[in-house]
Short mmCIF file of C-alpha atoms in Angstrom, two decimals:
data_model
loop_
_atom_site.label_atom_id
_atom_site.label_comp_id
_atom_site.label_asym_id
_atom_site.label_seq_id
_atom_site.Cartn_x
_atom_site.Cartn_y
_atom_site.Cartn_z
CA UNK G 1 18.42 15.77 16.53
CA UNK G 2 17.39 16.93 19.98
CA UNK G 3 13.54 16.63 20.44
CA UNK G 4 12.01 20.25 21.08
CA UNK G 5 8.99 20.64 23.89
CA UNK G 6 5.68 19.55 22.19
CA UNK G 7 6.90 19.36 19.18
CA UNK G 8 4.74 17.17 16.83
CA UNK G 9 7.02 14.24 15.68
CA UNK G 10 7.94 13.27 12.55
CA UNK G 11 5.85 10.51 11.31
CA UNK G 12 8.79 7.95 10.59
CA UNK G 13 9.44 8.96 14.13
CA UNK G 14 6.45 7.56 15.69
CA UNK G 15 6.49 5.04 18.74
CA UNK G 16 7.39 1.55 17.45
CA UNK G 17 8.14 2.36 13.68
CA UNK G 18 7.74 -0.32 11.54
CA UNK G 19 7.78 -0.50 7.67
CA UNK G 20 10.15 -3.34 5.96
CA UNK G 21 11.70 -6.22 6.87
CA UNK G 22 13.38 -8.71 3.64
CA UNK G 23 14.18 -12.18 3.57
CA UNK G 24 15.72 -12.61 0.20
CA UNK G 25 16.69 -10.79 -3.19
CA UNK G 26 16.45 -13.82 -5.47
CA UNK G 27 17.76 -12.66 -8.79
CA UNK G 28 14.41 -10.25 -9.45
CA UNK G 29 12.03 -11.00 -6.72
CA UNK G 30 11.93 -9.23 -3.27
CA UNK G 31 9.84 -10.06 -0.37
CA UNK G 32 8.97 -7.49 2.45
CA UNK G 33 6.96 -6.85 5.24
CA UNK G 34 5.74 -3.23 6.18
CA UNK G 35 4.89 -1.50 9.63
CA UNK G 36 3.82 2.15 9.85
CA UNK G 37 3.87 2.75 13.53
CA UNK G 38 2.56 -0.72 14.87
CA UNK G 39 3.59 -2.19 18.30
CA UNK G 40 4.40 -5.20 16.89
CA UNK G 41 7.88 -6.34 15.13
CA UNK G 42 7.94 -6.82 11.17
CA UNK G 43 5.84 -9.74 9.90
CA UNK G 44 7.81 -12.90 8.84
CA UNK G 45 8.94 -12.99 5.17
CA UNK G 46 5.99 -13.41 2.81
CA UNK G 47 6.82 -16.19 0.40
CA UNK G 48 3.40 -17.05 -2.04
CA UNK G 49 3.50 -16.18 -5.40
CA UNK G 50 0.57 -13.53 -5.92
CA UNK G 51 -0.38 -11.93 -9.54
CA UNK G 52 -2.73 -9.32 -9.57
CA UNK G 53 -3.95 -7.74 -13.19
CA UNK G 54 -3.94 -4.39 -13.50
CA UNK G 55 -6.18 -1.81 -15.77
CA UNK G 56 -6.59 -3.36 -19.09
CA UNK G 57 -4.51 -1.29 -21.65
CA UNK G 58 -3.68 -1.89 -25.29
CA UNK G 59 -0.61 -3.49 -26.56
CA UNK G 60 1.81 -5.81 -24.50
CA UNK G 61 3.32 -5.24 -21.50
CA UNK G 62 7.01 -4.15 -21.54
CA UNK G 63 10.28 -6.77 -21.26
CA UNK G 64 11.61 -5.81 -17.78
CA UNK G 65 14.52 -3.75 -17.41
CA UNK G 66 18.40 -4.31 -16.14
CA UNK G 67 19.13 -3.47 -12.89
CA UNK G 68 20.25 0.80 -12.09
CA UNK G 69 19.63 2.50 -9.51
CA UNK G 70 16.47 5.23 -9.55
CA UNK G 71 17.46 8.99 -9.42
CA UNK G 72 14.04 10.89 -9.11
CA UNK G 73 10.35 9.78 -8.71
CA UNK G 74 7.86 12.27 -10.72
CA UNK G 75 4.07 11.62 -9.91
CA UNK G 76 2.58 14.69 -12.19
CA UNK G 77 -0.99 14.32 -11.53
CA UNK G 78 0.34 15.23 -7.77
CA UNK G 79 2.79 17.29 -9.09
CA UNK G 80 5.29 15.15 -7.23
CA UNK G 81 8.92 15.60 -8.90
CA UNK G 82 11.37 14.22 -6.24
CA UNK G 83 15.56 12.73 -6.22
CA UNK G 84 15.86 9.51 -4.66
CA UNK G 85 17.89 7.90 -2.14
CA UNK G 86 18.58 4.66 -1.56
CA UNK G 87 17.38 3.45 1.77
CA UNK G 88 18.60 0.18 3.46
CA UNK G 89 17.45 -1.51 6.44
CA UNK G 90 19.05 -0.57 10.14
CA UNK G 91 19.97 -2.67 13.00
CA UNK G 92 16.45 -3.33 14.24
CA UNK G 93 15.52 -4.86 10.39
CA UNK G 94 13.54 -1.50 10.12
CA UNK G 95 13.81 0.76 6.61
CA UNK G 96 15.60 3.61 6.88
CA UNK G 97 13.75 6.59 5.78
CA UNK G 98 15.28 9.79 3.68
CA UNK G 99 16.48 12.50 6.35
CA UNK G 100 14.23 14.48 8.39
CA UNK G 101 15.68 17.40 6.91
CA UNK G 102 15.04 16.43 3.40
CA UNK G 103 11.65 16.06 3.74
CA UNK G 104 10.99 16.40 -0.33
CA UNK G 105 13.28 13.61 -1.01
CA UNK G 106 11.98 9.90 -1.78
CA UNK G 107 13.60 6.99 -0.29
CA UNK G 108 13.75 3.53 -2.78
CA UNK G 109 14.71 0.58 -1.23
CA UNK G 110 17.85 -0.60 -2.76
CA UNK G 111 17.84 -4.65 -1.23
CA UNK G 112 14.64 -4.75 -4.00
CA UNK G 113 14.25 -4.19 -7.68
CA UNK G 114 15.15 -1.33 -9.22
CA UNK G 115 12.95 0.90 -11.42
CA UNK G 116 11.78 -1.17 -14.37
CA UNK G 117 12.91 -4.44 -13.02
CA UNK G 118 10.66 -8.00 -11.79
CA UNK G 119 9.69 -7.96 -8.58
CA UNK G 120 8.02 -5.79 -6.11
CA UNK G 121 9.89 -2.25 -5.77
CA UNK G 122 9.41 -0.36 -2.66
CA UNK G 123 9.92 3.47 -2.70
CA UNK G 124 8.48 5.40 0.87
CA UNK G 125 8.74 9.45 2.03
CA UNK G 126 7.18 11.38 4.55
CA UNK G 127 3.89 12.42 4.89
CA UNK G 128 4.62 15.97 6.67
CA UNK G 129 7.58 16.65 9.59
CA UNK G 130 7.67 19.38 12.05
CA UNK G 131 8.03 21.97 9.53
CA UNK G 132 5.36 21.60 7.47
CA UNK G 133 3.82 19.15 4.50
CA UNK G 134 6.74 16.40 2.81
CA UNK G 135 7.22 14.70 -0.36
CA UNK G 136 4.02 12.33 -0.08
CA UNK G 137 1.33 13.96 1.45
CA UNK G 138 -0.81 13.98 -1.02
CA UNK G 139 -0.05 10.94 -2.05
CA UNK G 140 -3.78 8.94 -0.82
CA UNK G 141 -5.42 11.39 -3.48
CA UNK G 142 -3.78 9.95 -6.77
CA UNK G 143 -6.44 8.38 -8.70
CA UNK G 144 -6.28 4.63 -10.99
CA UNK G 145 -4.60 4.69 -14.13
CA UNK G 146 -2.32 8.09 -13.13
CA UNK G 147 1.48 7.48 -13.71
CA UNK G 148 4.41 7.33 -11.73
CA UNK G 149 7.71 8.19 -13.62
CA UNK G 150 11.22 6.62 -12.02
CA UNK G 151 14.69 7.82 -13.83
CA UNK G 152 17.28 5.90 -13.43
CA UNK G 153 21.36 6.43 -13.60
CA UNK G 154 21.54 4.60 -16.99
CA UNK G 155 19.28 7.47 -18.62
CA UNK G 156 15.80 5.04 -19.38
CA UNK G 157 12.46 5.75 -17.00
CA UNK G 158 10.87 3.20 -16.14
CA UNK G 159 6.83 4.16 -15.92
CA UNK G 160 3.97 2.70 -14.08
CA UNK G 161 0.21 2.99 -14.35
CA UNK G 162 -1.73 3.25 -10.43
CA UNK G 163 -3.89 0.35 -10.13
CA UNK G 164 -5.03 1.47 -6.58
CA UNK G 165 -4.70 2.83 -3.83
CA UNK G 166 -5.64 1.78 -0.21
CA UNK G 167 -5.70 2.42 3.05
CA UNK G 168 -4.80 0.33 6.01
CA UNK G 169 -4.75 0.02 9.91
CA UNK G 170 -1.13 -0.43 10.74
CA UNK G 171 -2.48 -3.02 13.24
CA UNK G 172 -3.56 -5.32 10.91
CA UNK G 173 -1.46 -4.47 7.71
CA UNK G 174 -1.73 -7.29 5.25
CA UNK G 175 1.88 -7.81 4.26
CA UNK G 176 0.96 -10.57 1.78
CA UNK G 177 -1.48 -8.63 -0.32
CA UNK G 178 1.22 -5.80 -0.40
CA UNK G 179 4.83 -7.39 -1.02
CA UNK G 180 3.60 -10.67 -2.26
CA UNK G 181 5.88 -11.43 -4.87
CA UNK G 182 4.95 -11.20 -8.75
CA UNK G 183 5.94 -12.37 -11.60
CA UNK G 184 6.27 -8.64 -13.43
CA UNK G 185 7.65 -5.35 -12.62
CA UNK G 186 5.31 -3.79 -9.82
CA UNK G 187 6.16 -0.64 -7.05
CA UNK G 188 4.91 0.27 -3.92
CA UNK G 189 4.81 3.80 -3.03
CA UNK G 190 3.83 4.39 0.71
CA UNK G 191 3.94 6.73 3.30
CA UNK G 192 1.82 6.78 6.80
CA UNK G 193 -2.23 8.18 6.69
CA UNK G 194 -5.07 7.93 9.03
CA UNK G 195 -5.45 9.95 12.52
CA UNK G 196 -2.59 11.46 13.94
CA UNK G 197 -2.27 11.04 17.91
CA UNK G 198 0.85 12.46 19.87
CA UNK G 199 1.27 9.12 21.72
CA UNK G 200 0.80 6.83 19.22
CA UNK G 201 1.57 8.55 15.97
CA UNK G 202 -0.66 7.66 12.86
CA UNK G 203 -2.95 5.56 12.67
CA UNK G 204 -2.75 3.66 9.42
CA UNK G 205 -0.76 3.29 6.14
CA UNK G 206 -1.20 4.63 2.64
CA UNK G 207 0.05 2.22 -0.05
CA UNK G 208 -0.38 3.10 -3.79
CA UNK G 209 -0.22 -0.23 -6.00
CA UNK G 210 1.23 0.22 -9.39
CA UNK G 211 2.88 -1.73 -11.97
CA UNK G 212 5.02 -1.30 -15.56
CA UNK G 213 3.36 -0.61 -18.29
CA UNK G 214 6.05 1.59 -20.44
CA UNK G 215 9.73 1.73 -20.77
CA UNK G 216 12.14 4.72 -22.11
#
């Protein structure tokens, strides 16, 4: 797409995009590294185990589910209700992000889990383009203990309770505390926050924290 005069870019766009670079999909765990906009290449495969608890909540948590691919991502206390795509990685090891001119649509990574399944998913989507306010940009106001709903082609939803949410500097983005590997079914739903400067693009990522806690 040609770039028009002063127009304000697209923040998967920005100078030096980074978000996720993978080492290995061994049978359910996934390990990536994420850049929102650094100036420095992906960070090296992140390889210690990590398990963080989550809210308490009654009963036990749900058996993990078979691998399908997701098909839309509903957030209703944002009243997010998005289809997926899968993303990949390009050329450069970077994540492909959903179109530019799709800007309601969620991208899922589809070298990680899928909805429901061990391991660390990764789903991302834009904070705003050049027309206007995108899939996620409300996404650093969803509160602890809110749900995220993924459907998936088999016809189950797999559904996760928000632990947290934080916010950091793409300069010093802690890839380990993100996409450390678990040992349960846990997503990742980011998009870019912080200022916005023309040169330099945002300043910081959002990254919502989330894991399974109910299966349909």
């Amino acid at each position: 797409m040609a770039r028009r005069r002063r127009r304000r870019r697209p923040w998967h766009r920005t100078r030096a995009y980074r978000l996720v670079r993978t080492a290995l999909l061994a049978v359910v765990l996934v390990t990536v590294g994420v850049r929102c906009g650094g100036d420095d290449g992906p960070a090296d495969p992140v390889r210690a185990s990590r398990e963080e608890p989550g809210p308490a909540r009654e009963g036990p948590p749900p058996d993990p589910l078979p691998r399908s691919r997701p098909t839309s991502l509903r957030i209703p206390s944002l009243g997010v209700d998005a289809p997926v795509t899968g993303v990949g990685l390009d050329r450069d090891r970077q994540l492909e992000t959903p179109p530019i001119g799709t800007p309601k649509l969620v991208g899922w990574y589809r070298g990680g889990p899928t909805p429901g399944e061990s391991g660390t998913a990764v789903a991302v989507g834009h904070r705003d383009t050049s027309t206007g306010p995108a899939v996620f940009a409300a996404l650093a106001q969803v509160k602890p203990g809110k749900l995220i709903e993924a459907k998936r082609a088999d016809g189950r939803t797999a559904v996760y309770t928000v632990d947290q949410v934080k916010v950091y500097d793409k300069a010093g983005f802690p890839d380990e505390e993100v996409y450390g590997p678990t040992g349960r079914p846990e997503l990742r739903v980011l998009t870019c926050g912080g200022l916005f400067s023309r040169r330099t693009g945002y300043t910081s990522n959002v990254v919502v924290f989330a894991h399974l806690t109910a299966t349909g």
